[in-house]
């Protein structure tokens, strides 16, 4: 999503508050529009499944945290399939999303900028387009994630591919129109109050932020578009997927 207003964040409505309300209000539509994607553990609109990618590794005896879990389809899949895991839990900022999660999962409502977990509590953390694209202060978010990870823990997260930012929302467009160096998209109401916020990081931004937080970058996965996938979803489409990546999945390790 893009617009030309990259003004400063309104002091009376934080990005966390704006996005909490947005996802509460949008939860029903989001689930109706993306039922297949939300049926299991898919890393991205390219429908790369964790059973195929195996980015989290062996979870036997591991405690696992999902960051920005939404209605927790990924955690639910792990809880069902990785039954040798010590714990699978998650959190999301939106109560509206959490209310749609399966029962029995130990989920919490929380903000990634202030996690309600003790230091070094988890062996593995992951995030599927959750939390990180919506926080203005990436450094604080990554530091909080690193705080709750044990040394050597794996943290894997998927986000919109940095190069995708330069293209408009029209999924048929393959012409770059937005500066790669613009880093904020904000929506405001008639009174100028923030109602939605999303933030872009260049590849260099990600590398520097991860290093500063004490997370070592191990790999970046750029899923290809499956030739049999015909669904168009927002910025993702077969036309674009044939030409350039839409998702970047970062695999990191706590130092």
mmCIF file of N, CA, C and O in Angstrom, residues 35 111 116 133:
data_model
loop_
_atom_site.group_PDB
_atom_site.id
_atom_site.type_symbol
_atom_site.label_atom_id
_atom_site.label_comp_id
_atom_site.label_asym_id
_atom_site.label_seq_id
_atom_site.Cartn_x
_atom_site.Cartn_y
_atom_site.Cartn_z
ATOM 1 N N UNK A 35 -9.270 -17.536 2.837
ATOM 2 C CA UNK A 35 -9.533 -18.769 3.585
ATOM 3 C C UNK A 35 -8.503 -19.857 3.302
ATOM 4 O O UNK A 35 -8.035 -20.542 4.224
ATOM 5 N N UNK A 111 1.824 -6.455 22.222
ATOM 6 C CA UNK A 111 2.508 -5.625 21.240
ATOM 7 C C UNK A 111 3.958 -6.084 21.165
ATOM 8 O O UNK A 111 4.610 -6.279 22.206
ATOM 9 N N UNK A 116 5.344 -9.815 26.642
ATOM 10 C CA UNK A 116 5.058 -10.260 28.012
ATOM 11 C C UNK A 116 5.713 -11.602 28.341
ATOM 12 O O UNK A 116 5.086 -12.478 28.947
ATOM 13 N N UNK A 133 6.175 -5.604 9.707
ATOM 14 C CA UNK A 133 5.898 -4.584 8.694
ATOM 15 C C UNK A 133 5.100 -3.398 9.220
ATOM 16 O O UNK A 133 4.987 -2.383 8.526
#
